[in-house]
mmCIF file of N, CA and C in Angstrom:
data_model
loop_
_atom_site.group_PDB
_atom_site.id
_atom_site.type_symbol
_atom_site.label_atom_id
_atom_site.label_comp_id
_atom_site.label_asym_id
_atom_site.label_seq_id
_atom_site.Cartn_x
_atom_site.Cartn_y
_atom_site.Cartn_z
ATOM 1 N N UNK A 286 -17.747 14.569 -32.526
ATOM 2 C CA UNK A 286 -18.393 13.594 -31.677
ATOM 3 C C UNK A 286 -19.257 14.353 -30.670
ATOM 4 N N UNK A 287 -20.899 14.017 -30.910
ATOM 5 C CA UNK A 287 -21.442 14.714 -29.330
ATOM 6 C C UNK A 287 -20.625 14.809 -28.143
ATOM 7 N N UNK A 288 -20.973 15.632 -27.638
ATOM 8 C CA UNK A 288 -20.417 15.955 -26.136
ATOM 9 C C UNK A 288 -19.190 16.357 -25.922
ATOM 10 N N UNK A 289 -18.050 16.206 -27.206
ATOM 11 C CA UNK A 289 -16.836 17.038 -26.813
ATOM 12 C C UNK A 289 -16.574 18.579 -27.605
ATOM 13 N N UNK A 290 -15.859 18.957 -27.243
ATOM 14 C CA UNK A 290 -15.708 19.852 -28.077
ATOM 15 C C UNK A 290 -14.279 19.372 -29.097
ATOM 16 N N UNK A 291 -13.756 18.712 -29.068
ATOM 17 C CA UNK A 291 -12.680 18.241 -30.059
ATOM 18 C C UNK A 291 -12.227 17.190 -29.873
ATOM 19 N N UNK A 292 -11.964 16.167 -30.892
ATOM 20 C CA UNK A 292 -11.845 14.510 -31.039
ATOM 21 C C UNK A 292 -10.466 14.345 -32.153
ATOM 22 N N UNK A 293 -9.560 13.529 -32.010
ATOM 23 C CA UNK A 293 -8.807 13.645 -32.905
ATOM 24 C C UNK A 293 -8.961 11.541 -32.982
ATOM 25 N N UNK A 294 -8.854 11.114 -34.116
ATOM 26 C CA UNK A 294 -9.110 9.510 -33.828
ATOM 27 C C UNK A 294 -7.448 9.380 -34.697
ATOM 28 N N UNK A 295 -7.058 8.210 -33.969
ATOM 29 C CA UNK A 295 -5.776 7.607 -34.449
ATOM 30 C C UNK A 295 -6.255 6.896 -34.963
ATOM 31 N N UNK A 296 -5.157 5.703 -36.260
ATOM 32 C CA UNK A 296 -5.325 4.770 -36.407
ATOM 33 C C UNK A 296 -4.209 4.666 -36.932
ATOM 34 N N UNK A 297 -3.526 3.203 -36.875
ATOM 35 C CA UNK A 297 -1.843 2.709 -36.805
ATOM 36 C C UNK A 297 -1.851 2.920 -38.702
ATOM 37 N N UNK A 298 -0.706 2.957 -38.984
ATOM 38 C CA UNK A 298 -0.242 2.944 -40.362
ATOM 39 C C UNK A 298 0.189 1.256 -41.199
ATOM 40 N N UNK A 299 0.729 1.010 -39.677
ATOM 41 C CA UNK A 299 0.842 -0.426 -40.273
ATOM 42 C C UNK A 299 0.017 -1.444 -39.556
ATOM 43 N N UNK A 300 0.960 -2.291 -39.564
ATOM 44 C CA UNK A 300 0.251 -3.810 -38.777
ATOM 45 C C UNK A 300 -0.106 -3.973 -37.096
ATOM 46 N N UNK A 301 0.802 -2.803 -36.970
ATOM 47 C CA UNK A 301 0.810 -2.755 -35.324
ATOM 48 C C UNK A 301 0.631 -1.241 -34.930
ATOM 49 N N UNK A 302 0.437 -1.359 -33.345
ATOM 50 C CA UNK A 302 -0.692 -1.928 -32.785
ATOM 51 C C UNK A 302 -2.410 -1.887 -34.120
ATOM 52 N N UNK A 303 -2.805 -3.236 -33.822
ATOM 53 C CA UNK A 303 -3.989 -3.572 -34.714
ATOM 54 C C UNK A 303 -5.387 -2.905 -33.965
ATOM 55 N N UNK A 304 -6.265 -2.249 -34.441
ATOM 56 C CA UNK A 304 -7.404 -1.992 -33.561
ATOM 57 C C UNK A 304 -8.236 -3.543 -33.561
ATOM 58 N N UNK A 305 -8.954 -3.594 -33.097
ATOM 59 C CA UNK A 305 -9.875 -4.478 -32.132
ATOM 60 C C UNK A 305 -11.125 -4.723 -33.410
ATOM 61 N N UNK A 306 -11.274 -6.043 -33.634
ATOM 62 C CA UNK A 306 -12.050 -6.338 -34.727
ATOM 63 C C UNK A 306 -13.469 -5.301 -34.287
ATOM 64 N N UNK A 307 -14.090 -5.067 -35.861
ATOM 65 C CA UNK A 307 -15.192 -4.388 -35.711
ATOM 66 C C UNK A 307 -15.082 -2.708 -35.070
ATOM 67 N N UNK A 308 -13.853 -2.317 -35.006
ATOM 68 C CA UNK A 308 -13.490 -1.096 -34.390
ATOM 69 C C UNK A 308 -12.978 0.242 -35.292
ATOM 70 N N UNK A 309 -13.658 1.242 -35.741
ATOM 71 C CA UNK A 309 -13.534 2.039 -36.592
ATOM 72 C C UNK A 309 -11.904 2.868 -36.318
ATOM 73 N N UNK A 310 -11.650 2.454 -34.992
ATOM 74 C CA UNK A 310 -10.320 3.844 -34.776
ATOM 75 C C UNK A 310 -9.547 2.878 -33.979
ATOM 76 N N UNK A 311 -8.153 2.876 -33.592
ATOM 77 C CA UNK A 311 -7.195 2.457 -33.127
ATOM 78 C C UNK A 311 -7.488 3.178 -31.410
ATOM 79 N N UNK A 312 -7.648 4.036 -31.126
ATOM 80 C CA UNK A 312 -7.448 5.266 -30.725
ATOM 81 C C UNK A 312 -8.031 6.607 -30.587
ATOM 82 N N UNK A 313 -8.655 7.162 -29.600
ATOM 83 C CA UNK A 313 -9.302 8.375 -29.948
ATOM 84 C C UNK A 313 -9.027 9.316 -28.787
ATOM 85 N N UNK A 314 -8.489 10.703 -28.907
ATOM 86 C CA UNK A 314 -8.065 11.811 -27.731
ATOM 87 C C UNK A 314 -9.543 12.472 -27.968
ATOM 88 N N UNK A 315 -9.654 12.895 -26.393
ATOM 89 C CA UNK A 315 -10.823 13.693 -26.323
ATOM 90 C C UNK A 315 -10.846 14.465 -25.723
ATOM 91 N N UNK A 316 -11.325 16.143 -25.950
ATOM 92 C CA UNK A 316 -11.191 17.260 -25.297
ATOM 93 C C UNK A 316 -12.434 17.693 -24.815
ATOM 94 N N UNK A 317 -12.970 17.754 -23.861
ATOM 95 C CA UNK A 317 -14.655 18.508 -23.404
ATOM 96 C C UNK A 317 -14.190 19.777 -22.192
ATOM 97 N N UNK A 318 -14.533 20.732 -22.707
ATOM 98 C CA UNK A 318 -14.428 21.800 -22.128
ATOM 99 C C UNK A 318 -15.576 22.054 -20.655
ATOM 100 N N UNK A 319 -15.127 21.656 -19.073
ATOM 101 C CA UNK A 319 -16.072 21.864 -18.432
ATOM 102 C C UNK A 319 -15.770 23.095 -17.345
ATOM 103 N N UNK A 320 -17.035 23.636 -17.780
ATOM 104 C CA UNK A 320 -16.787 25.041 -16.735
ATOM 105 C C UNK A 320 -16.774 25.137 -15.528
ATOM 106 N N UNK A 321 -17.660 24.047 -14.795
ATOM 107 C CA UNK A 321 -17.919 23.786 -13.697
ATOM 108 C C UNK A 321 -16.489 23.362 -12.617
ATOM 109 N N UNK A 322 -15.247 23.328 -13.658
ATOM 110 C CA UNK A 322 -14.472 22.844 -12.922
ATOM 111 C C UNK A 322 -12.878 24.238 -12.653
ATOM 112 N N UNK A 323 -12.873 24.997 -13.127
ATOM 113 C CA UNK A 323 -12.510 26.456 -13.643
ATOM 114 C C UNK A 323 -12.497 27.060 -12.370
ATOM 115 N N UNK A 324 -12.886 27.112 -11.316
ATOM 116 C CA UNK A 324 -12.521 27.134 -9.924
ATOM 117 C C UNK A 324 -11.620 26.614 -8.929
ATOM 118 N N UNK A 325 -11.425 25.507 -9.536
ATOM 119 C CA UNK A 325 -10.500 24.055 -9.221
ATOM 120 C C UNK A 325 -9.033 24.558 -8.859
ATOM 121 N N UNK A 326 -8.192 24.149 -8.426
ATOM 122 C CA UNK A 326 -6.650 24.276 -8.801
ATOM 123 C C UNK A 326 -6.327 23.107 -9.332
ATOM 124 N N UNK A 327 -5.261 22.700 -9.938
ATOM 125 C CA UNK A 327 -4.719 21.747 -10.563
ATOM 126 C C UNK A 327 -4.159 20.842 -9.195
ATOM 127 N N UNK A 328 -4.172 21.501 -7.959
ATOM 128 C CA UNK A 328 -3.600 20.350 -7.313
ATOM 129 C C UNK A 328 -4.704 19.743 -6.851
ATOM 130 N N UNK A 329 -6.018 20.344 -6.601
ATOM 131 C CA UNK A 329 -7.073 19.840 -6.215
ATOM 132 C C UNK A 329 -7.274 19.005 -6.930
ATOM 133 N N UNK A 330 -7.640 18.986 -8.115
ATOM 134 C CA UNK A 330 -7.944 17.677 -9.139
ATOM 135 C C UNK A 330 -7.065 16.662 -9.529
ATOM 136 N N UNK A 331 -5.714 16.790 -8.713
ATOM 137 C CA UNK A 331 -4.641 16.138 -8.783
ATOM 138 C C UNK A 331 -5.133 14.988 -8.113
ATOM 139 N N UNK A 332 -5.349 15.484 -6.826
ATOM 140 C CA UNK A 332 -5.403 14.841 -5.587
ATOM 141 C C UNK A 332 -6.941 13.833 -5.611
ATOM 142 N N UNK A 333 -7.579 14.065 -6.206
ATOM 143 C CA UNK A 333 -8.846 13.353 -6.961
ATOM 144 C C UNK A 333 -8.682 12.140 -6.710
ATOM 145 N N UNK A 334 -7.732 11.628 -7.644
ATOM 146 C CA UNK A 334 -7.496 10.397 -8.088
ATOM 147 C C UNK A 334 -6.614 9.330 -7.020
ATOM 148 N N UNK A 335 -7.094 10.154 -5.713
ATOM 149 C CA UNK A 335 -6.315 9.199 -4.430
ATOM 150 C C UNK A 335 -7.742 9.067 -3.489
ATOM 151 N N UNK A 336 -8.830 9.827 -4.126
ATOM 152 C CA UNK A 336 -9.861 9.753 -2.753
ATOM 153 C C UNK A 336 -11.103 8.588 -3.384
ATOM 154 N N UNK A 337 -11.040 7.601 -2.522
ATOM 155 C CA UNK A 337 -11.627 6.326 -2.502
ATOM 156 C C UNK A 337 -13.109 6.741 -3.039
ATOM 157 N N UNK A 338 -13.801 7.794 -2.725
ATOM 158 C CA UNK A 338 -14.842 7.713 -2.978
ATOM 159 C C UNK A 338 -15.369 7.757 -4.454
ATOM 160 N N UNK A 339 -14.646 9.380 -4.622
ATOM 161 C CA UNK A 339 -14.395 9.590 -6.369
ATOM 162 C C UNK A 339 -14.346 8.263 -7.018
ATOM 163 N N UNK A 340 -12.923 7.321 -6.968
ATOM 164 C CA UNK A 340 -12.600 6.356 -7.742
ATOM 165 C C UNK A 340 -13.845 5.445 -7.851
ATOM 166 N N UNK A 341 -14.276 4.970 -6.531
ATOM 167 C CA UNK A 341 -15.151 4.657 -6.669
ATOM 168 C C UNK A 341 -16.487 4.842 -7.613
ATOM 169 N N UNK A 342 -16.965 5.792 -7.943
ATOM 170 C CA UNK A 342 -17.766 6.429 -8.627
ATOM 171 C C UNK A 342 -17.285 6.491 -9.978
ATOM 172 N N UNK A 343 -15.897 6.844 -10.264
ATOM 173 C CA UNK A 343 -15.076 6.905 -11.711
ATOM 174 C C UNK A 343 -15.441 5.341 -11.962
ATOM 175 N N UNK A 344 -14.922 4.618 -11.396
ATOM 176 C CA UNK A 344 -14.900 3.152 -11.893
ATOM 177 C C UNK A 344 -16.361 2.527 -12.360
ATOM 178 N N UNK A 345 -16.992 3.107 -11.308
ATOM 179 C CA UNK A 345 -18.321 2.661 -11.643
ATOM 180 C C UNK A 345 -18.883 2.842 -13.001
ATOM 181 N N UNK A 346 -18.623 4.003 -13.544
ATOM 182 C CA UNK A 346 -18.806 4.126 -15.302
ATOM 183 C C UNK A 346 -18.389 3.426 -15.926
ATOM 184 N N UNK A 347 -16.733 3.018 -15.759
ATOM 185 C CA UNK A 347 -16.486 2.514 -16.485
ATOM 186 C C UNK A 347 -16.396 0.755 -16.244
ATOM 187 N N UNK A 348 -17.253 0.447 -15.705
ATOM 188 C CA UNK A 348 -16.616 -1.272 -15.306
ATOM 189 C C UNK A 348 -18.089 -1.477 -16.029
ATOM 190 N N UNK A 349 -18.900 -0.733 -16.430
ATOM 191 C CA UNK A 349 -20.437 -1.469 -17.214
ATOM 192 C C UNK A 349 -19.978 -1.902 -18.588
ATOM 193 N N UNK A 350 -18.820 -1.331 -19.103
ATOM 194 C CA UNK A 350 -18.196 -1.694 -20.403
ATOM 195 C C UNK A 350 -17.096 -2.685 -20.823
ATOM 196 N N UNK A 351 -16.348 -2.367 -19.350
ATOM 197 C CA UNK A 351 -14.725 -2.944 -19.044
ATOM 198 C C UNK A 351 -14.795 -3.827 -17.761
ATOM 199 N N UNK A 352 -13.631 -4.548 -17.940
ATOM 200 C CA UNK A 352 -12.919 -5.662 -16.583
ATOM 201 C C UNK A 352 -12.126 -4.414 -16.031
ATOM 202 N N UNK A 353 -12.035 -3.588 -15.386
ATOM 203 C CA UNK A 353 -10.625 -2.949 -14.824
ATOM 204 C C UNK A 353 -9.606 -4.066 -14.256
ATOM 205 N N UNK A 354 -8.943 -4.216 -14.780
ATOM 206 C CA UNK A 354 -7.314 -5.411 -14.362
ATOM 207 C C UNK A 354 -6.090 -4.377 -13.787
ATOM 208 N N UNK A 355 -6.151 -3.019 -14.493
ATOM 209 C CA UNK A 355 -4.876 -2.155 -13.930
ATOM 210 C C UNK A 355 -5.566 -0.822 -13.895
ATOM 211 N N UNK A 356 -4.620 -0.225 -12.833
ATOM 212 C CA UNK A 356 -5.432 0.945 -12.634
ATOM 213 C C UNK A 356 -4.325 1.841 -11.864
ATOM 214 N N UNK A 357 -3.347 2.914 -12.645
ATOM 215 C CA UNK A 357 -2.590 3.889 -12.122
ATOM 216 C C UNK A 357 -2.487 4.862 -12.541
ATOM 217 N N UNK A 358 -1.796 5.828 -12.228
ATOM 218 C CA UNK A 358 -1.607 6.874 -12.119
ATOM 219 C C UNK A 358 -1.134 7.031 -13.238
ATOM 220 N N UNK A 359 -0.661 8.559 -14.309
ATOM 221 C CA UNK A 359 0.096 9.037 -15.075
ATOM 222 C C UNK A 359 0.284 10.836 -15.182
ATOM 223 N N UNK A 360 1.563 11.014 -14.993
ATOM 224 C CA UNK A 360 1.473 12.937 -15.704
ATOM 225 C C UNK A 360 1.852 13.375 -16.660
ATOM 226 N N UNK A 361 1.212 14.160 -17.192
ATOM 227 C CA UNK A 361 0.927 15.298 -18.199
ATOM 228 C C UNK A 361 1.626 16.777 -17.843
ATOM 229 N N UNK A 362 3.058 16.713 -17.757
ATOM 230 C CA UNK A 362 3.281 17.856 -17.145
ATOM 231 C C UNK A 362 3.334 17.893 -15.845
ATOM 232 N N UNK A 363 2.151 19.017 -15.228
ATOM 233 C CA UNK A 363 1.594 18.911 -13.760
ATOM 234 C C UNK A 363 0.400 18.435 -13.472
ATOM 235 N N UNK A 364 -0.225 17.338 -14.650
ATOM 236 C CA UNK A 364 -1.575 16.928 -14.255
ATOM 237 C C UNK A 364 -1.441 15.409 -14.524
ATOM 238 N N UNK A 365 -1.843 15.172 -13.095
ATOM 239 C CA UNK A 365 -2.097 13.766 -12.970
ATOM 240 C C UNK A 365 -2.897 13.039 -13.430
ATOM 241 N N UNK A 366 -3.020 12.082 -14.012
ATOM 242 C CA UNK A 366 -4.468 11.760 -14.586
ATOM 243 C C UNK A 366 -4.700 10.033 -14.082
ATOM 244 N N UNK A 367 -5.373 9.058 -14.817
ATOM 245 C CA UNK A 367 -5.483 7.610 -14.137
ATOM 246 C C UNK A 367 -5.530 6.916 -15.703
ATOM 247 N N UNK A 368 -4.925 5.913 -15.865
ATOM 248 C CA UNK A 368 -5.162 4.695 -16.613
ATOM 249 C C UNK A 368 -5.879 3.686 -16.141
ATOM 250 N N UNK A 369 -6.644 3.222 -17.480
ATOM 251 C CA UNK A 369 -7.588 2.045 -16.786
ATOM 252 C C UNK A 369 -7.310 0.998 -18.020
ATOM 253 N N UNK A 370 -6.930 0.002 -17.529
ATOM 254 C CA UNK A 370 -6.352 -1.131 -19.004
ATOM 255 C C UNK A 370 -7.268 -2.476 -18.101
ATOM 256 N N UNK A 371 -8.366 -2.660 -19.418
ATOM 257 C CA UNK A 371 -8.915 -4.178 -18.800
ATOM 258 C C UNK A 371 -9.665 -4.779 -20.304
ATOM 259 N N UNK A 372 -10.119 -5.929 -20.527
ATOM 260 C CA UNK A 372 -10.437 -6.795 -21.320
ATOM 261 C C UNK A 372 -12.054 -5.798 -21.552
ATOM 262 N N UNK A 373 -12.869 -6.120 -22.467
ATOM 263 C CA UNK A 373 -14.445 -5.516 -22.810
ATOM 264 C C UNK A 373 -15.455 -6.695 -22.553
ATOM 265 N N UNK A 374 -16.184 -6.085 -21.695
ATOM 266 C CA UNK A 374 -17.051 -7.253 -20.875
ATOM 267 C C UNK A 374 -17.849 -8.000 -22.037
ATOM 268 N N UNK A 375 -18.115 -7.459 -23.175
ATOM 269 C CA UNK A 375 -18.727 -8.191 -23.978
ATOM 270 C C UNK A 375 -18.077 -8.774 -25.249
ATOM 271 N N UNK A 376 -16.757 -8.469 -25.269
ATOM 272 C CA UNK A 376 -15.481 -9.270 -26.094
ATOM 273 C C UNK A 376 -14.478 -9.152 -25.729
ATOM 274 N N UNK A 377 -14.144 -10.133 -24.881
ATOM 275 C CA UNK A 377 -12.997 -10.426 -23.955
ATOM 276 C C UNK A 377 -11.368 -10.268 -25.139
ATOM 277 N N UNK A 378 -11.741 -10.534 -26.186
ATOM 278 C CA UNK A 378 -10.413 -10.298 -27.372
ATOM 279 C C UNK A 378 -10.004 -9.039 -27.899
ATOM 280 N N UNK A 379 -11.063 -8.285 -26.850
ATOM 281 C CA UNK A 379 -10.612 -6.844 -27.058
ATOM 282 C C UNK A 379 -9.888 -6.061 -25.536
ATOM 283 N N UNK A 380 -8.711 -5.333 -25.904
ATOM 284 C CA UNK A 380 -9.058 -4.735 -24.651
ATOM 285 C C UNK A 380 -8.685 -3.179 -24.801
ATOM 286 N N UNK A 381 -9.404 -2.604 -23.586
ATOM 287 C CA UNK A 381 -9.692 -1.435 -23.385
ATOM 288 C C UNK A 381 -8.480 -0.605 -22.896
ATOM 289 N N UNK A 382 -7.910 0.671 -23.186
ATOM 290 C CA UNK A 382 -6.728 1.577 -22.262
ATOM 291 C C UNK A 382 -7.547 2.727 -22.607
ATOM 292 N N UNK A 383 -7.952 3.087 -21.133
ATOM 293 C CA UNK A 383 -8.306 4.487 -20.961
ATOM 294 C C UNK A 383 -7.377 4.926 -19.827
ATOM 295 N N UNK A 384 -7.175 6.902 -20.613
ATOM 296 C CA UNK A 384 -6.211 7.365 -20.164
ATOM 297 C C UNK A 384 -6.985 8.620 -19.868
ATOM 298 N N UNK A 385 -7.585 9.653 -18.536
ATOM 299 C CA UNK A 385 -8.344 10.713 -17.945
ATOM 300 C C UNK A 385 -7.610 11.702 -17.169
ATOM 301 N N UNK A 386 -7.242 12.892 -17.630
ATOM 302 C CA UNK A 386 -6.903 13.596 -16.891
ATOM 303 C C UNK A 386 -7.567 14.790 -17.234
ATOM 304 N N UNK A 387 -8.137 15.372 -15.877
ATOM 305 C CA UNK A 387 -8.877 16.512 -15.781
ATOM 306 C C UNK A 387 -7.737 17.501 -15.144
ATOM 307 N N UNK A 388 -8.590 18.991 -16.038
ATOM 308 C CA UNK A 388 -7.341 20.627 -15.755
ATOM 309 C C UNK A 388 -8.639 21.020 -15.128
ATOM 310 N N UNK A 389 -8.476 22.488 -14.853
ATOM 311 C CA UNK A 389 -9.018 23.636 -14.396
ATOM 312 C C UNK A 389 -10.210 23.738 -15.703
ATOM 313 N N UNK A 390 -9.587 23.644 -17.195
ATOM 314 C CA UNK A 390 -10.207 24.103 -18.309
ATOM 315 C C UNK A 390 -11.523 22.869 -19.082
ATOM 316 N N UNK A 391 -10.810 21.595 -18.300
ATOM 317 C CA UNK A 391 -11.746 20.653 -19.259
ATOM 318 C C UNK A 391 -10.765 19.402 -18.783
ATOM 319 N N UNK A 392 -11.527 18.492 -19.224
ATOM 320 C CA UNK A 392 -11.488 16.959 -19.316
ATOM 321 C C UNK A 392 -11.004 16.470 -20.502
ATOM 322 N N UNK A 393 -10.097 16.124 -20.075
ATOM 323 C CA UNK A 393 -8.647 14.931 -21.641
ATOM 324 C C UNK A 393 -8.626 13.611 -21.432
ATOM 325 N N UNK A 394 -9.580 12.817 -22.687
ATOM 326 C CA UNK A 394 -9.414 11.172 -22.463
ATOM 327 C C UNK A 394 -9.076 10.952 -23.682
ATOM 328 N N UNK A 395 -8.024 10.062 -23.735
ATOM 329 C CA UNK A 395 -7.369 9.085 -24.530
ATOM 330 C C UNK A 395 -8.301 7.642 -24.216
ATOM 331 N N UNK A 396 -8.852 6.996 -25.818
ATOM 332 C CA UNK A 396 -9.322 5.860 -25.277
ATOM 333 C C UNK A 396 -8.894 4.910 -26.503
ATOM 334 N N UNK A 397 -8.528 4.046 -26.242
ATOM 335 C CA UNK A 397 -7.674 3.350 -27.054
ATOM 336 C C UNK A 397 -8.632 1.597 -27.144
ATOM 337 N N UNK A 398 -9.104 0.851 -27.749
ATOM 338 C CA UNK A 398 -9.965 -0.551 -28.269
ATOM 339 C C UNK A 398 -9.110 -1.267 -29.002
ATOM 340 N N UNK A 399 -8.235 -2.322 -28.372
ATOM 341 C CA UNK A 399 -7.525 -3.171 -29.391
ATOM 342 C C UNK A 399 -7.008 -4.829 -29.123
ATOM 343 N N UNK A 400 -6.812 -5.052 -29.879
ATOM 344 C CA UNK A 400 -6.439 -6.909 -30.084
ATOM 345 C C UNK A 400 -6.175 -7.007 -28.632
ATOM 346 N N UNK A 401 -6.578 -7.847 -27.758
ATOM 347 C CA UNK A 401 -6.013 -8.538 -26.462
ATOM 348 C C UNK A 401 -4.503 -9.329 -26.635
ATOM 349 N N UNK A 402 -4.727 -10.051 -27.694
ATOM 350 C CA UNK A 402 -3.035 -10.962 -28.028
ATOM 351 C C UNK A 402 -2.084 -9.473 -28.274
ATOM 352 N N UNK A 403 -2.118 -8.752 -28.307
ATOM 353 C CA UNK A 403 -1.064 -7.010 -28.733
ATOM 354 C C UNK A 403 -1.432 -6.486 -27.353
ATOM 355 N N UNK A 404 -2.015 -6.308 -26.292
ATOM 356 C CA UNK A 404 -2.408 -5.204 -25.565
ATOM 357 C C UNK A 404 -0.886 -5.374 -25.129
ATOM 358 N N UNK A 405 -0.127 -5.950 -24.126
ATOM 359 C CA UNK A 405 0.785 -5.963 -23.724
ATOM 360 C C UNK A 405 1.655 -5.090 -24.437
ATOM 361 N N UNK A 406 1.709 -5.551 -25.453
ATOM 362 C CA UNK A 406 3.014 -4.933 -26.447
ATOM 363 C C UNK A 406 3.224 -3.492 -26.807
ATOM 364 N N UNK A 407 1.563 -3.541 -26.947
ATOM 365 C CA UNK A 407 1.424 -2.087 -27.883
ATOM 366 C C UNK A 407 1.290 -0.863 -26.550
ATOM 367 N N UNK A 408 1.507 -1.370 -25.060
ATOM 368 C CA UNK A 408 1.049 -0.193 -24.355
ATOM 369 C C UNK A 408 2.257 0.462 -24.446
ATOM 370 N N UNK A 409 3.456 0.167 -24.405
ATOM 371 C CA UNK A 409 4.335 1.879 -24.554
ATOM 372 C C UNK A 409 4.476 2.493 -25.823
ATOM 373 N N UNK A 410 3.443 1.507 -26.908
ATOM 374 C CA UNK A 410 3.512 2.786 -27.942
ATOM 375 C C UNK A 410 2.293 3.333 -27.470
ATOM 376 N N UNK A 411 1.246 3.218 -26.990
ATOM 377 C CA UNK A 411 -0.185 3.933 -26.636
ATOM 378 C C UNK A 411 0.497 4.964 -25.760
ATOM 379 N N UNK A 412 1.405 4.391 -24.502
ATOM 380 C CA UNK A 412 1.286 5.793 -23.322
ATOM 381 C C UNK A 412 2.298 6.609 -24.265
ATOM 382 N N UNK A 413 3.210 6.302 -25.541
ATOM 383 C CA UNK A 413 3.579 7.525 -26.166
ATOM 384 C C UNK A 413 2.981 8.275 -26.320
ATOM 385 N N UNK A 414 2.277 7.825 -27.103
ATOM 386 C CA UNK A 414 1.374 8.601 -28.315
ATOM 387 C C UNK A 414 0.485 9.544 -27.079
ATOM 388 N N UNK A 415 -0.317 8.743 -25.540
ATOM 389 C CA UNK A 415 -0.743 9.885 -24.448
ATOM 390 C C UNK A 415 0.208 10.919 -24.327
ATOM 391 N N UNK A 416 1.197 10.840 -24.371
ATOM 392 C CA UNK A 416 2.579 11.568 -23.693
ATOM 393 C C UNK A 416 2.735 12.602 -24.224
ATOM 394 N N UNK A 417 2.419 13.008 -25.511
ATOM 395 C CA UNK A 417 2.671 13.904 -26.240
ATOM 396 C C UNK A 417 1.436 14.921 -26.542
ATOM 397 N N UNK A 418 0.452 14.557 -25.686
ATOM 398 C CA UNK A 418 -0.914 15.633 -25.667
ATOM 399 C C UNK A 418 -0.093 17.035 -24.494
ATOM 400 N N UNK A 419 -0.789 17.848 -24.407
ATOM 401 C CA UNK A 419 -0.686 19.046 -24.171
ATOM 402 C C UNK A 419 -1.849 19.494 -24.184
ATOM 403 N N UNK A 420 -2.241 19.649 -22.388
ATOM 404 C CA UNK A 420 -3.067 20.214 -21.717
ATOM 405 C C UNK A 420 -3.484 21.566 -21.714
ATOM 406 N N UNK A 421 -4.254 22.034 -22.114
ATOM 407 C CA UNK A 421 -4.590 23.159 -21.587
ATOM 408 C C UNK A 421 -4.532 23.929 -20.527
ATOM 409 N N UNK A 422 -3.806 24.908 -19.937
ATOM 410 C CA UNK A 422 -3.578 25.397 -19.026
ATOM 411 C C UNK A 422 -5.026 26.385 -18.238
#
């Protein structure tokens, strides 16, 4: 996929969780290697995801696509990252779980497109399946 350096796409085996009509992947982890951030400490970029302004600006990308409805925290180890679970502004029967946590080494998103009638259900198999990535140190 342009712009990352490694993409792995899920997709369920069975009936559940269903991806989101018209949606090639259930699921997709994403790795982009940014250098610019390799100076950083891990608590610095921890702490990111509490300063109003950042979020501000994070959200702003993503609300041209998405409703944001929930919006917290999750760790990876020692890296904090943010979930964003909301409906798709242009097919409300879909909804969106994005999962962002930035290291020292690069940027890790989990982005997940699926049935709105399942979102509920299927999120603790989604934050599994997040749970089991392994960050780059």
């Amino acid at each position: 996929v342009p712009g990352y350096d490694l993409v792995l796409r899920i997709n369920p085996t069975g009936n559940f969780p269903r991806r989101a009509d018209g949606e090639e992947f259930l699921c997709e982890i994403s790795w982009k290697w940014v250098p610019s951030q390799q100076a950083r400490t891990q608590q610095w970029l921890n702490d990111r995801w509490t300063d109003e302004v950042v979020m501000k600006q994070a959200l702003g990308a993503v609300t041209s696509f998405m409703q944001v409805k929930s919006d917290q925290t999750f760790t990876l180890e020692d890296v904090v990252g943010k979930e964003l679970i909301g409906p798709m502004r242009n097919e409300s029967s879909s909804v969106v779980v994005i999962s962002i946590a930035n290291t020292p080494r690069g940027r890790v998103q989990m982005l997940c497109i699926l049935r709105a009638a399942e979102a509920e259900a299927a999120l603790p198999v989604l934050r599994s399946i997040r749970d089991t990535i392994r960050v780059p140190k």
